[in-house]
Short mmCIF file of C-alpha atoms and ligand atoms in Angstrom, two decimals:
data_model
loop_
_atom_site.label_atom_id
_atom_site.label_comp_id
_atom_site.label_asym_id
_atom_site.label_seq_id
_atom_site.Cartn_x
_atom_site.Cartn_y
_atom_site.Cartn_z
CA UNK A 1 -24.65 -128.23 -29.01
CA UNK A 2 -22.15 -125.73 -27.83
CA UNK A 3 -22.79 -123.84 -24.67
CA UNK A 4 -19.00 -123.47 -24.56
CA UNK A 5 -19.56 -120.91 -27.08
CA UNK A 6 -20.69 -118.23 -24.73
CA UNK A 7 -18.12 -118.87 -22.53
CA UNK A 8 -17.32 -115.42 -20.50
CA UNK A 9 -17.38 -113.02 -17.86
CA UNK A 10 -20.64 -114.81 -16.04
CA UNK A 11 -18.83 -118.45 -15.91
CA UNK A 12 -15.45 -116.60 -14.44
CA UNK A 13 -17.53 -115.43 -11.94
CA UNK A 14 -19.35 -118.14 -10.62
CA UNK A 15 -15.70 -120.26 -10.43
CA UNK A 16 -14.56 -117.19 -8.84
CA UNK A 17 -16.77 -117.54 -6.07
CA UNK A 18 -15.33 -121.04 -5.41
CA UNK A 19 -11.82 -120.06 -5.86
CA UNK A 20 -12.53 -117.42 -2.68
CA UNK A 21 -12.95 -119.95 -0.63
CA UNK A 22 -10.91 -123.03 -2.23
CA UNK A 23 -13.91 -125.68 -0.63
CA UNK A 24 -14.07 -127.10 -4.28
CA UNK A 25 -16.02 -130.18 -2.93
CA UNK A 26 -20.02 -130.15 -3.29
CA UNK A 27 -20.57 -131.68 0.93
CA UNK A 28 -19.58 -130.49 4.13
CA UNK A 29 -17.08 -127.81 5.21
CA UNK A 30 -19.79 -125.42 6.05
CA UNK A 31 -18.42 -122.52 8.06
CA UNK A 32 -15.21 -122.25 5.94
CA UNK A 33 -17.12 -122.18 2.99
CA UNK A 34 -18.65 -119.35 3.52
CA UNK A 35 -22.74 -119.84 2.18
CA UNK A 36 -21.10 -121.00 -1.35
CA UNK A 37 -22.99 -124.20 -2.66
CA UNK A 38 -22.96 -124.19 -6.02
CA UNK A 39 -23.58 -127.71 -6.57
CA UNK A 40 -26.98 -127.33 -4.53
CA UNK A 41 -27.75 -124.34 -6.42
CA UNK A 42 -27.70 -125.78 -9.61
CA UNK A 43 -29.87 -128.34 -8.98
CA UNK A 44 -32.16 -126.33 -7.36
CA UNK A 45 -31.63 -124.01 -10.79
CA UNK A 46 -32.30 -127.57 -12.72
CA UNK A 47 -35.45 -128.06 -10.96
CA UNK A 48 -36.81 -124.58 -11.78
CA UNK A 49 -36.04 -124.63 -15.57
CA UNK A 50 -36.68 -127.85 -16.55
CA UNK A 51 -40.18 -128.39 -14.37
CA UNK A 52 -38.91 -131.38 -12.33
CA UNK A 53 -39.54 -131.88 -8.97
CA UNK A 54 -35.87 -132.94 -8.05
CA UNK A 55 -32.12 -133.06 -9.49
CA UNK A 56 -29.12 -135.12 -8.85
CA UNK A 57 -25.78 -133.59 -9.92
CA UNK A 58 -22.97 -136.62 -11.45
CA UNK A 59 -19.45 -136.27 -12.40
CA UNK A 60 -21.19 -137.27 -16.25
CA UNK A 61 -23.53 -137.85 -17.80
CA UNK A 62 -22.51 -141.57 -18.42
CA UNK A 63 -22.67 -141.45 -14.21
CA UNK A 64 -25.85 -139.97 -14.39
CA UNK A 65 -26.94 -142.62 -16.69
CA UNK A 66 -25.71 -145.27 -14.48
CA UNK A 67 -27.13 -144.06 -11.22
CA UNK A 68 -30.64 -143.52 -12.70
CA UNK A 69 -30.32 -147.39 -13.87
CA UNK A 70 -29.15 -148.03 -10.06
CA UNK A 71 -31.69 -145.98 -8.79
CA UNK A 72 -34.64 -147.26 -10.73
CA UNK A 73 -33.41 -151.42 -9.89
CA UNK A 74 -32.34 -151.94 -13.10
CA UNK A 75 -29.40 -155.10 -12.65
CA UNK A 76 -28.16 -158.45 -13.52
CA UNK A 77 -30.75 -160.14 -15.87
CA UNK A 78 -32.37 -157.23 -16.96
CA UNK A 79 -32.64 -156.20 -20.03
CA UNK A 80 -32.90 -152.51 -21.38
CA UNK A 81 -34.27 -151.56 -24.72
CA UNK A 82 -32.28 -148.78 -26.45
CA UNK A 83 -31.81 -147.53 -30.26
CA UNK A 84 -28.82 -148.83 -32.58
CA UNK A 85 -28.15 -144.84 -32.95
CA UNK A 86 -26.54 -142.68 -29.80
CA UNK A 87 -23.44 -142.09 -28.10
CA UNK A 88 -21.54 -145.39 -26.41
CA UNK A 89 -22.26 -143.65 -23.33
CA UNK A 90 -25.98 -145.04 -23.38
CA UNK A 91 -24.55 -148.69 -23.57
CA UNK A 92 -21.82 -148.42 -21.34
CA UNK A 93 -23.79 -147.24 -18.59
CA UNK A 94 -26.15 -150.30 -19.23
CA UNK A 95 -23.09 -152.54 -19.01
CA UNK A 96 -21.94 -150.85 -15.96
CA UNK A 97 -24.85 -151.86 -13.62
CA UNK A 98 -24.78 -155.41 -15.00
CA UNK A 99 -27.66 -155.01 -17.72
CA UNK A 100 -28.03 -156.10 -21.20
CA UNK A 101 -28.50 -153.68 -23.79
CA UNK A 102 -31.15 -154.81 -26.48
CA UNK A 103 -30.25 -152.67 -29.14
CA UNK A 104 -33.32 -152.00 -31.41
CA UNK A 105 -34.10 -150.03 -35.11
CA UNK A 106 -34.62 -146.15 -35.73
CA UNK A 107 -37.08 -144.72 -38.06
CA UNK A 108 -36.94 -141.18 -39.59
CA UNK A 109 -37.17 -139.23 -36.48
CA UNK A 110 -33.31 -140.97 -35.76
CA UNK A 111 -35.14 -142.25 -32.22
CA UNK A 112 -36.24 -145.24 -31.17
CA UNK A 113 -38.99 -146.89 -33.79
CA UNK A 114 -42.02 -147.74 -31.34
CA UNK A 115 -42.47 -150.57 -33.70
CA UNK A 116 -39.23 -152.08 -33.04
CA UNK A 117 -39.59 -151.75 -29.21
CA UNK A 118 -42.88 -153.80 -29.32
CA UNK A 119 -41.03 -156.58 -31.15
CA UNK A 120 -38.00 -156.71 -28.71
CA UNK A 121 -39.74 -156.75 -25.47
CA UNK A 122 -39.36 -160.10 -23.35
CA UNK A 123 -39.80 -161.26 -19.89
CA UNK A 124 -36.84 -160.30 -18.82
CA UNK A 125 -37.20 -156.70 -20.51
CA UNK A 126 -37.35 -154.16 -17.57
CA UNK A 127 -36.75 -150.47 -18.90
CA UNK A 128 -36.96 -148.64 -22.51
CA UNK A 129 -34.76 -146.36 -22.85
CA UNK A 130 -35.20 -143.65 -25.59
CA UNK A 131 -32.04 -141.43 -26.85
CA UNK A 132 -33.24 -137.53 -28.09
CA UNK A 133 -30.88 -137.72 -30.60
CA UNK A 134 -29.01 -134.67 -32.13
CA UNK A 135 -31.85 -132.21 -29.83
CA UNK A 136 -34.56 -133.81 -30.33
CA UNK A 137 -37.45 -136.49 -29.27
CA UNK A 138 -38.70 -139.40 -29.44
CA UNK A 139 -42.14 -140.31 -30.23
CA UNK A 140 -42.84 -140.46 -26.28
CA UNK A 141 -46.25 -140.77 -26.19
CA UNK A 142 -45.51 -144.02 -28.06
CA UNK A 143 -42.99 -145.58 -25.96
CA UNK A 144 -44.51 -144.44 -22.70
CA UNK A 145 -47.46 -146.35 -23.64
CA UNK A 146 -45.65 -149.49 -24.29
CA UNK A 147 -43.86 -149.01 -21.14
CA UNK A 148 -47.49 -148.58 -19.08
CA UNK A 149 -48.94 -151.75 -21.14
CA UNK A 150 -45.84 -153.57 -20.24
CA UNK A 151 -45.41 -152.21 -16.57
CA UNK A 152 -41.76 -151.12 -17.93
CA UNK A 153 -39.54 -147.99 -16.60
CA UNK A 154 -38.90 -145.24 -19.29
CA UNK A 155 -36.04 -144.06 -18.79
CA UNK A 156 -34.78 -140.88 -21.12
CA UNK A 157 -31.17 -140.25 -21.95
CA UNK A 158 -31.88 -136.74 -23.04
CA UNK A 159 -27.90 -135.65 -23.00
CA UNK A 160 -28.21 -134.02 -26.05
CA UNK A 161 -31.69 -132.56 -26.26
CA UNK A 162 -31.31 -129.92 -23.22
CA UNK A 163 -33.91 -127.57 -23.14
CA UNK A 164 -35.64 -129.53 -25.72
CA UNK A 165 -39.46 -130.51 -24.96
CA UNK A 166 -42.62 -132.84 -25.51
CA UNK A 167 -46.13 -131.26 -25.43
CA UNK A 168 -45.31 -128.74 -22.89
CA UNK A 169 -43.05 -130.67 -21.03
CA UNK A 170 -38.78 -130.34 -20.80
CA UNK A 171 -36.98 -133.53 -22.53
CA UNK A 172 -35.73 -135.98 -19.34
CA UNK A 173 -38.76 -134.88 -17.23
CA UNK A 174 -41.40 -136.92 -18.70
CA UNK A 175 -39.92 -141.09 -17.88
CA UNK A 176 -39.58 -142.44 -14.68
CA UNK A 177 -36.06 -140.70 -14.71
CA UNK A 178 -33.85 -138.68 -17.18
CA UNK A 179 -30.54 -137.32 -17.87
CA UNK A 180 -28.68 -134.44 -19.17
CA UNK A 181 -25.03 -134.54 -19.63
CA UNK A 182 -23.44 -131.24 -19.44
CA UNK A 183 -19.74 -132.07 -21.21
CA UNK A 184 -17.48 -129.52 -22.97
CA UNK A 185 -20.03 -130.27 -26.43
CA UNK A 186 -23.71 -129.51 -24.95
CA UNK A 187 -26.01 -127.35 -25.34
CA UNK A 188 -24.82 -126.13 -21.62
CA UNK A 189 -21.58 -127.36 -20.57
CA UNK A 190 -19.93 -127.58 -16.73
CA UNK A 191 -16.39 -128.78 -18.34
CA UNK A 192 -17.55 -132.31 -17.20
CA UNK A 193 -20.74 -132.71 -15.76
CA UNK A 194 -24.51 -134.36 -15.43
CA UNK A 195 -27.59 -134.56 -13.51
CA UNK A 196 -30.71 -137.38 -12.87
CA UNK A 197 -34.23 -135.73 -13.00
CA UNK A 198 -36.97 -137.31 -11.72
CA UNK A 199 -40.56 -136.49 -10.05
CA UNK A 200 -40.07 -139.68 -7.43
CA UNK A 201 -38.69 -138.86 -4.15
CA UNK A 202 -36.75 -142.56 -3.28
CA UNK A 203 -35.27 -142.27 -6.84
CA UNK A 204 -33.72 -139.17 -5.97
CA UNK A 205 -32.63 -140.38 -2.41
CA UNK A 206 -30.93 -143.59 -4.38
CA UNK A 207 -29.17 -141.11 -6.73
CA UNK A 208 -28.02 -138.78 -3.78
CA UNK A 209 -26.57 -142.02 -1.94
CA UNK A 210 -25.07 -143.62 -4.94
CA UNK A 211 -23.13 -140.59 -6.37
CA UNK A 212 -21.83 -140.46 -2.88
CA UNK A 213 -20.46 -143.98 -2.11
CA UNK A 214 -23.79 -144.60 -0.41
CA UNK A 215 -23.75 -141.96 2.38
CA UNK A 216 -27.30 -141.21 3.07
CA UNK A 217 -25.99 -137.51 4.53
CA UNK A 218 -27.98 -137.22 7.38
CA UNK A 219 -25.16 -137.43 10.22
CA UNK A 220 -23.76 -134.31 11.90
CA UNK A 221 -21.03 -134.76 9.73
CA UNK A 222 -19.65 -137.03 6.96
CA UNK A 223 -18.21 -139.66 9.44
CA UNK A 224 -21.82 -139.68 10.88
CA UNK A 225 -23.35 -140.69 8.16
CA UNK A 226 -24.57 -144.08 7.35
CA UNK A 227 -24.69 -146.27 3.99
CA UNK A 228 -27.90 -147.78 3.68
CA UNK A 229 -26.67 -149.29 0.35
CA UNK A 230 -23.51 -149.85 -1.89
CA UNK A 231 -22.68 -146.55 -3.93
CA UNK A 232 -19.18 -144.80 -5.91
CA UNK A 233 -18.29 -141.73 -6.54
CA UNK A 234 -19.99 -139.80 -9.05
CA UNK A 235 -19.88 -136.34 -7.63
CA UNK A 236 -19.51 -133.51 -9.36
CA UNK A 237 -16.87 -130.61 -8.03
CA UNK A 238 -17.96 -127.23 -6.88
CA UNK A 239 -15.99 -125.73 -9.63
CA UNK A 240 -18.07 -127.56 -12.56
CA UNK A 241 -21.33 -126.77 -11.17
CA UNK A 242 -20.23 -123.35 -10.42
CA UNK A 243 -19.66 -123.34 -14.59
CA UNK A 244 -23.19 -124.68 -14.80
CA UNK A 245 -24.62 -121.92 -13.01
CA UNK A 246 -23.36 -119.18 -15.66
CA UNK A 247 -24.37 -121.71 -18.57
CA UNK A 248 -28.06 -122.33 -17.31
CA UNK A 249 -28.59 -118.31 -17.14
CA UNK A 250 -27.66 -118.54 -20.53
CA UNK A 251 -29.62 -121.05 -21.85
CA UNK A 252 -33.00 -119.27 -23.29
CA UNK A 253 -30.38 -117.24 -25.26
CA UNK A 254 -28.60 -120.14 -26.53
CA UNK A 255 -31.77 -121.85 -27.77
CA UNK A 256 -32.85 -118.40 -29.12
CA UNK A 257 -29.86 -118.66 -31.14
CA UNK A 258 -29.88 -122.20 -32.30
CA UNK A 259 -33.61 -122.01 -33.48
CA UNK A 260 -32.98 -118.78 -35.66
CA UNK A 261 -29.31 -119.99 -37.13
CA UNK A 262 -31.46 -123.41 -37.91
CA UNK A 263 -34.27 -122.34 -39.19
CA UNK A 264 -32.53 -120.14 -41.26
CA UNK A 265 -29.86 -122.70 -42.48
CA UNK A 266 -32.95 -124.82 -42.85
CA UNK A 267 -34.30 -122.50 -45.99
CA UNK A 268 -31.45 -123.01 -47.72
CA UNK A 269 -32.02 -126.84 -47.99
CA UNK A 270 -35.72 -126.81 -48.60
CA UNK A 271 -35.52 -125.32 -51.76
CA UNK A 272 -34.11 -128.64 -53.13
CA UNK A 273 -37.09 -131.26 -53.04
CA UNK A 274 -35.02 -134.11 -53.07
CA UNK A 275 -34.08 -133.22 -49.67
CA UNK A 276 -35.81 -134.38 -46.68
CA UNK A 277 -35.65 -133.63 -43.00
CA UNK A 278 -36.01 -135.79 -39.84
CA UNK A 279 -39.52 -136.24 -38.36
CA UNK A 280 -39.75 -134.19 -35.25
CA UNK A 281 -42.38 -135.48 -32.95
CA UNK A 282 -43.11 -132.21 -31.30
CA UNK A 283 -41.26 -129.69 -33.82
CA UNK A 284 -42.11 -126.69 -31.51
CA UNK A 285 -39.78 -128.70 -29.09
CA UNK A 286 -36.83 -129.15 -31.27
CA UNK A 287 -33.62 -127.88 -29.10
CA UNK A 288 -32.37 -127.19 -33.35
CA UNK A 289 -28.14 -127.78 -32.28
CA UNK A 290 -28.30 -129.81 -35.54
CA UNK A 291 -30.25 -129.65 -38.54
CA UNK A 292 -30.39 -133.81 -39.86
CA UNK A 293 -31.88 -133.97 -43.20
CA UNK A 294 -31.84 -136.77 -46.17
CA UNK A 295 -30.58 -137.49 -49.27
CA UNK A 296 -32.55 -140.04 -51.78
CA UNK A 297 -30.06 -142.78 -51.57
CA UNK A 298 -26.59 -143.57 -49.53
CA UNK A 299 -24.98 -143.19 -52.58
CA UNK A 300 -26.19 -139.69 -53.27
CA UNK A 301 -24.98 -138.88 -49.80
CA UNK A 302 -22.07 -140.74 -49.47
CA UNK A 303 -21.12 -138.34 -53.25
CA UNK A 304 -22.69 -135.23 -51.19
CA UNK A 305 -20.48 -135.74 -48.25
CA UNK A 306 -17.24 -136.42 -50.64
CA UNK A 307 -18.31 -133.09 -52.97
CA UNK A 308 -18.63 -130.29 -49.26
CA UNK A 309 -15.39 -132.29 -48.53
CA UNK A 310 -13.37 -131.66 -51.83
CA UNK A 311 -15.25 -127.78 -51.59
CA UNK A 312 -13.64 -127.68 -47.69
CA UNK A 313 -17.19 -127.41 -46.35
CA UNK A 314 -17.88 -130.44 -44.66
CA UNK A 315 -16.74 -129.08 -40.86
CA UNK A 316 -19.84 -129.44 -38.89
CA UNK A 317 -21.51 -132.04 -41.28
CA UNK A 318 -21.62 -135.07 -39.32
CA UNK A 319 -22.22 -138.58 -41.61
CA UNK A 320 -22.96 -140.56 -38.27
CA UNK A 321 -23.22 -143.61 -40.83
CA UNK A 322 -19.13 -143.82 -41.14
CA UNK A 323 -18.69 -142.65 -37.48
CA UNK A 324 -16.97 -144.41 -34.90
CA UNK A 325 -19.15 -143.33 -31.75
CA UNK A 326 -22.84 -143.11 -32.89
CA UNK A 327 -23.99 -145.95 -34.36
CA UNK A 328 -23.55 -149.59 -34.17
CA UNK A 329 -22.32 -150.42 -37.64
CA UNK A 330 -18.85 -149.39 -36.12
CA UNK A 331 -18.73 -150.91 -32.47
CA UNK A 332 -16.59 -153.57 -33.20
CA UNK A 333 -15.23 -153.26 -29.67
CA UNK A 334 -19.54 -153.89 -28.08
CA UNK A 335 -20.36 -156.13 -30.91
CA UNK A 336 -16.80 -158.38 -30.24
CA UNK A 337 -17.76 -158.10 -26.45
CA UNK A 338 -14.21 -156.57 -25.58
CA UNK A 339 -14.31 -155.72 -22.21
CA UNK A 340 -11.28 -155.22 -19.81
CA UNK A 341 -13.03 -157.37 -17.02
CA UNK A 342 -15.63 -160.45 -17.48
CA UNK A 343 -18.78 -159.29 -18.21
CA UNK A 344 -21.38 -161.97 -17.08
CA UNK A 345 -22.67 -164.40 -19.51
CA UNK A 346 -25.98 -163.29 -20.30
CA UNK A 347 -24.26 -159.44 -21.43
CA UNK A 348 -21.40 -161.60 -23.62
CA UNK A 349 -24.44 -163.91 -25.24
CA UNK A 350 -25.97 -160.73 -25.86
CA UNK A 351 -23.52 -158.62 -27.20
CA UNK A 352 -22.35 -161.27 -29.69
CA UNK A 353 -25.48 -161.59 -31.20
CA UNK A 354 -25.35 -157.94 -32.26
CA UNK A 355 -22.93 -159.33 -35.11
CA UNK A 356 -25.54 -161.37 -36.50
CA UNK A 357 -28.23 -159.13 -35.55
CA UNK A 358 -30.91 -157.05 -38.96
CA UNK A 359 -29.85 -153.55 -38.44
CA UNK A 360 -31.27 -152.67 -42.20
CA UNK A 361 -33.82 -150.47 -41.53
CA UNK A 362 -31.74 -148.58 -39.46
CA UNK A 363 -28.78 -148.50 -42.25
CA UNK A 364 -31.47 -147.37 -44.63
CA UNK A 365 -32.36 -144.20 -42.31
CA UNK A 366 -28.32 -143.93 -41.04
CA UNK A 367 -27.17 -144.26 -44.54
CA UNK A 368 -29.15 -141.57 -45.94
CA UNK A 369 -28.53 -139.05 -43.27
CA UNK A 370 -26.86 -135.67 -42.66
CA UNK A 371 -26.60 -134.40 -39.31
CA UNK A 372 -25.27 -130.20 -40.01
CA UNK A 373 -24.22 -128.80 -36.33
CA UNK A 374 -25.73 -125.21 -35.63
CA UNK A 375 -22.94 -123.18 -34.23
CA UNK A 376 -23.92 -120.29 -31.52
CA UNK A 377 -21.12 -118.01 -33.23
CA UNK A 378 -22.56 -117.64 -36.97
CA UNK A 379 -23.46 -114.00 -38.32
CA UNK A 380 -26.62 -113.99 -40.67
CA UNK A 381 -23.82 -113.44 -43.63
CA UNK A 382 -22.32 -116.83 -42.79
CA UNK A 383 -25.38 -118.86 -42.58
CA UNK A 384 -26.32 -117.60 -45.76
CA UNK A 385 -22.67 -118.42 -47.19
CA UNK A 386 -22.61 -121.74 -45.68
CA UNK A 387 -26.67 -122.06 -47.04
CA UNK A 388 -25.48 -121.31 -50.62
CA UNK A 389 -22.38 -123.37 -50.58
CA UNK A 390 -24.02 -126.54 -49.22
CA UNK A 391 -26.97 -126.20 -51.69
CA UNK A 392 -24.79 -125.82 -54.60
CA UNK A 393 -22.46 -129.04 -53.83
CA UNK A 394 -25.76 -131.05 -53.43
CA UNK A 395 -27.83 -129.66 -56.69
CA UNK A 396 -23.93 -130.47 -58.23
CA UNK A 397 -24.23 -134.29 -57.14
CA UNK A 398 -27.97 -134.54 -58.18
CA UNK A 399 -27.08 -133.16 -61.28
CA UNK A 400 -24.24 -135.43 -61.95
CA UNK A 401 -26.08 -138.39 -60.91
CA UNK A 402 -29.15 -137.52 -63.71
CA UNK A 403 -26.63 -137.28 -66.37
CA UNK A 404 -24.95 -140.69 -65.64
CA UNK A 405 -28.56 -141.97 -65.71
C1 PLP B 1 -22.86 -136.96 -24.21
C2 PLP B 1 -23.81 -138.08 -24.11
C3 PLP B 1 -23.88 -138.93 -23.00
C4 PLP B 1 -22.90 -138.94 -21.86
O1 PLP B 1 -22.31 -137.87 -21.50
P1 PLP B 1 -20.86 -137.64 -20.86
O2 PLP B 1 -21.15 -136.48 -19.99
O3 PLP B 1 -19.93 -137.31 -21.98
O4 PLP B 1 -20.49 -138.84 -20.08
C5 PLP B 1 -24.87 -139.89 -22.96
N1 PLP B 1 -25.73 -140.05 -23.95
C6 PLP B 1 -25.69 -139.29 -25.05
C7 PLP B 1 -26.70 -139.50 -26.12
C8 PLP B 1 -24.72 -138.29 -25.17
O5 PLP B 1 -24.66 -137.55 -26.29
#
């Protein structure tokens, strides 16, 4: 995921530009500033790359998250379907605009299981929300059937699947709305950073607003302006999206990268059968900053994961199972409803039914699964070190695991 990689020359630049003229805020100012608009540049830079008609900078891409659920009327008794593996981000910003998260299964492409989805949808159901996972999608033409049978929004927190795509089509500009987040660990990074894509004209004009404490910038200056609605400040800084402006240039080169170091990586894996890799949708569209792939059983992986650990290679092998930010078997803090403020009854109800709630076909994907991070940095020698190393601590466990048979 690591755009921060290729850090350099280009993104000193860019900041450069803002530093000349020290207006390191995204509106007004506009003689001492000189032309500089970085903000509106990348956006416009957004629009051109990814194929969508418009782009809303944030501050995050948790704030992006939230303003496309603001923007697309997505409140207080609705719910929002999402899967039991992502970042917290995805629920928080749920939480934020008074929603309840329905947290649903994963299959084998670690995305939401259409399956699951059907069986979770209710009256009061209002958006699905898909996570592309680890650079990759979800089965979309699934869920964006369901959502058209169901007159429900599909809304795609692509944060981690930049530059991915679907058929032709860029990851977070295929739903009503999508998001990228562009922190220090993405596949381009602005330091801190996000944006809302969308093809719909009022959802953009929402976003603008409500990154902007609801100024709806069309007064002769910022005093002018009025607030057709309630908004907060989600706006990014000059300085990030000036960052974002070297990173985007970069990014054919940075996928370039991350498919060859994958696919390469990949090889190395395949020539052990009882490995198996995640089911990519569209595998043409794979943005490859991890390579997730399957042991037989937890307990083969769980002795896989302790065996690269004792051999110091387990860096950059991520065993989301036992992780504290990915997947639900570890949010105490959602599942105990621990919130610093009172959430309203129907997200408490909801939340504390997560401890009750059948997560096992999810544990039987989670458990199983090996998420290896594809760095931007590795020479060909490395890959094929790190290949070698990480096939010979797995054939070790299988073999171990035959003779205590
Ligand atoms: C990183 C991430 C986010 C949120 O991004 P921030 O910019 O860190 O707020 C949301 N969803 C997913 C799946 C992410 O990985």
């Amino acid at each position: 995921m690591p755009g921060f990689e290729l850090w350099g020359a280009e993104e000193r630049k860019e900041v450069n530009d803002v530093l000349e003229t020290g207006i390191l805020m995204r509106y007004g100012f506009d003689g001492p500033r000189k032309g500089i608009w970085k903000a509106k540049e990348l956006e416009e830079a957004i629009t051109q790359t990814f194929g969508c008609k418009y782009a809303q900078l944030t501050s995050s891409g948790t704030a992006a998250l939230t303003t496309a659920m603001a923007a697309l009327n997505i409140g207080a008794g609705d719910e929002v379907i999402m899967p039991s593996f992502t970042f917290v981000a995805s629920f928080e910003a749920v939480l934020s605009v008074g929603a309840v998260p329905v947290l649903v299964d994963v299959d084998d492409s670690l995305t939401l299981d259409p399956e699951a989805v059907r069986k979770a949808i209710t009256p009061k159901t209002k958006c699905i929300m898909p996570v592309h996972m680890c650079g990759s999608m979800a089965d979309l033409d699934a869920l964006a059937s369901i959502c058209k049978e169901h007159n429900l929004i599909l809304l795609e927190d692509a944060c981690q699947s930049i530059g991915g795509s679907y058929k032709g089509k860029s990851l977070g500009t295929i739903g009503h709305a999508g998001t990228f987040s562009f922190d220090f660990v993405k596949t381009i990074t602005c330091g801190e950073g996000g944006v809302v894509m969308t093809n719909n004209e009022e959802v953009l004009i929402k976003s603008d607003g409500y990154t902007d404490h609801g100024h709806d910038h069309k007064g002769v200056d910022r005093g002018a302006d009025l607030h057709p609605f309630i908004g907060y400040n989600f706006r990014i800084s000059e300085l990030h999206a000036a960052v974002g402006l070297a990173q985007i240039k970069k990014l054919d080169r940075i996928l370039a990268i991350q498919r060859a170091n994958n696919k390469l990586l990949r090889s190395y894996l395949e020539q052990i059968p009882e490995i198996s890799f995640r089911t990519i949708p569209d595998p043409a569209g794979d943005n490859a900053s991890f390579l997730s792939w399957f042991l037989p059983t937890e307990e083969l992986t769980r002795a896989a994961v302790a065996e690269m650990k004792a051999q110091g290679i387990l860096p950059g092998n991520f065993y989301w199972y036992d992780n504290n930010w990915h997947y639900i078997r570890k949010w105490d803090h959602l599942k105990q409803a621990t919130s610093l403020y009172n959430l309203n009854d129907a997200q408490k109800t909801a939340l504390l039914k997560l401890q009750t709630q059948d997560f096992s076909a999810s544990d039987a994907i989670m458990g199983r699964c090996i998420s290896t991070a594809i760095s931007l940095s590795w020479t060909e020698e490395q890959i094929r070190e790190k290949g070698e190393k990480m096939a010979a601590a797995i054939r070790k466990v299988l073999q171990e695991q035959t003779s205590n048979a």
